[in-house]
PDB file of C-alpha atoms in Angstrom:
ATOM      1  CA  MET A   1      81.347  86.065 113.510  1.00 56.00           C
ATOM      2  CA  TRP A   2      78.313  88.480 113.744  1.00 61.00           C
ATOM      3  CA  LYS A   3      77.461  87.481 117.042  1.00 61.00           C
ATOM      4  CA  LYS A   4      80.513  89.268 118.686  1.00 71.00           C
ATOM      5  CA  ILE A   5      79.344  92.641 117.257  1.00 77.00           C
ATOM      6  CA  ASN A   6      77.529  95.003 119.451  1.00 81.00           C
ATOM      7  CA  VAL A   7      74.942  96.404 117.176  1.00 85.00           C
ATOM      8  CA  ASP A   8      74.423  99.336 119.506  1.00 84.00           C
ATOM      9  CA  GLN A   9      78.094 100.461 118.895  1.00 90.00           C
ATOM     10  CA  VAL A  10      78.469 100.066 115.164  1.00 91.00           C
ATOM     11  CA  PHE A  11      77.545 103.682 114.451  1.00 92.00           C
ATOM     12  CA  GLU A  12      80.180 105.082 116.799  1.00 92.00           C
ATOM     13  CA  ARG A  13      83.166 106.684 115.394  1.00 92.00           C
ATOM     14  CA  PHE A  14      86.325 104.497 115.281  1.00 89.00           C
ATOM     15  CA  TYR A  15      84.172 101.378 116.204  1.00 84.00           C
ATOM     16  CA  LYS A  16      85.964  98.213 114.612  1.00 82.00           C
ATOM     17  CA  ALA A  17      83.968  94.951 114.881  1.00 75.00           C
ATOM     18  CA  ASP A  18      87.019  92.654 114.387  1.00 68.00           C
ATOM     19  CA  GLU A  19      90.518  94.064 114.987  1.00 61.00           C
ATOM     20  CA  ALA A  20      92.034  91.053 113.444  1.00 54.00           C
ATOM     21  CA  ARG A  21      90.738  91.506 109.849  1.00 59.00           C
ATOM     22  CA  SER A  22      93.566  91.959 107.236  1.00 55.00           C
ATOM     23  CA  LYS A  23      91.976  95.019 105.612  1.00 68.00           C
ATOM     24  CA  THR A  24      92.694  98.360 107.053  1.00 76.00           C
ATOM     25  CA  SER A  25      89.718 100.359 108.549  1.00 77.00           C
ATOM     26  CA  SER A  26      89.224 103.564 110.058  1.00 83.00           C
ATOM     27  CA  GLY A  27      86.077 102.661 111.846  1.00 84.00           C
ATOM     28  CA  LEU A  28      84.217 105.601 110.383  1.00 91.00           C
ATOM     29  CA  GLY A  29      82.214 104.413 107.527  1.00 91.00           C
ATOM     30  CA  LEU A  30      78.846 103.724 109.490  1.00 94.00           C
ATOM     31  CA  SER A  31      79.440 106.711 111.544  1.00 95.00           C
ATOM     32  CA  ILE A  32      79.641 108.928 108.595  1.00 96.00           C
ATOM     33  CA  ALA A  33      76.565 107.254 107.037  1.00 97.00           C
ATOM     34  CA  LYS A  34      74.578 107.864 110.114  1.00 97.00           C
ATOM     35  CA  GLU A  35      75.526 111.600 110.239  1.00 97.00           C
ATOM     36  CA  LEU A  36      74.590 111.976 106.413  1.00 98.00           C
ATOM     37  CA  VAL A  37      71.155 110.005 106.900  1.00 98.00           C
ATOM     38  CA  LEU A  38      70.195 112.021 110.121  1.00 97.00           C
ATOM     39  CA  ARG A  39      70.948 115.344 108.185  1.00 97.00           C
ATOM     40  CA  MET A  40      68.421 114.202 105.600  1.00 97.00           C
ATOM     41  CA  ASP A  41      65.744 113.478 108.412  1.00 97.00           C
ATOM     42  CA  GLY A  42      66.203 109.871 107.743  1.00 98.00           C
ATOM     43  CA  LYS A  43      66.575 106.789 110.164  1.00 98.00           C
ATOM     44  CA  ILE A  44      69.321 104.134 109.970  1.00 97.00           C
ATOM     45  CA  SER A  45      69.574 101.043 112.006  1.00 96.00           C
ATOM     46  CA  ALA A  46      71.484  97.704 112.072  1.00 94.00           C
ATOM     47  CA  ARG A  47      70.704  94.328 113.012  1.00 92.00           C
ATOM     48  CA  ILE A  48      72.097  90.783 112.625  1.00 89.00           C
ATOM     49  CA  GLU A  49      69.909  88.163 110.850  1.00 88.00           C
ATOM     50  CA  GLY A  50      71.534  84.861 111.032  1.00 86.00           C
ATOM     51  CA  ASN A  51      74.812  85.147 109.273  1.00 85.00           C
ATOM     52  CA  GLU A  52      74.045  88.434 107.760  1.00 88.00           C
ATOM     53  CA  PHE A  53      74.885  91.941 109.025  1.00 89.00           C
ATOM     54  CA  CYS A  54      72.086  94.287 107.897  1.00 93.00           C
ATOM     55  CA  VAL A  55      71.707  98.005 107.767  1.00 96.00           C
ATOM     56  CA  GLU A  56      68.396  99.664 106.991  1.00 97.00           C
ATOM     57  CA  ILE A  57      68.094 103.299 105.866  1.00 98.00           C
ATOM     58  CA  VAL A  58      64.732 104.825 105.626  1.00 98.00           C
ATOM     59  CA  PHE A  59      64.067 108.307 104.286  1.00 97.00           C
ATOM     60  CA  PRO A  60      60.777 110.393 104.601  1.00 93.00           C
ATOM     61  CA  LYS A  61      58.547 110.702 101.641  1.00 86.00           C
TER      62      LYS A  61
END
């Protein structure tokens, strides 16, 4: 499933990886997370590792 996700788009507002999921989603979660992290001078990235979707957040010391 994760192979269909465009990792470059996951932080865009209203992006939904899978329209067929039964749970409702606004597509705002990662967009909001990115905005908050950037406001705190942090970095956020996403990647796919095997069957896992990983989000990494790094804050300066």
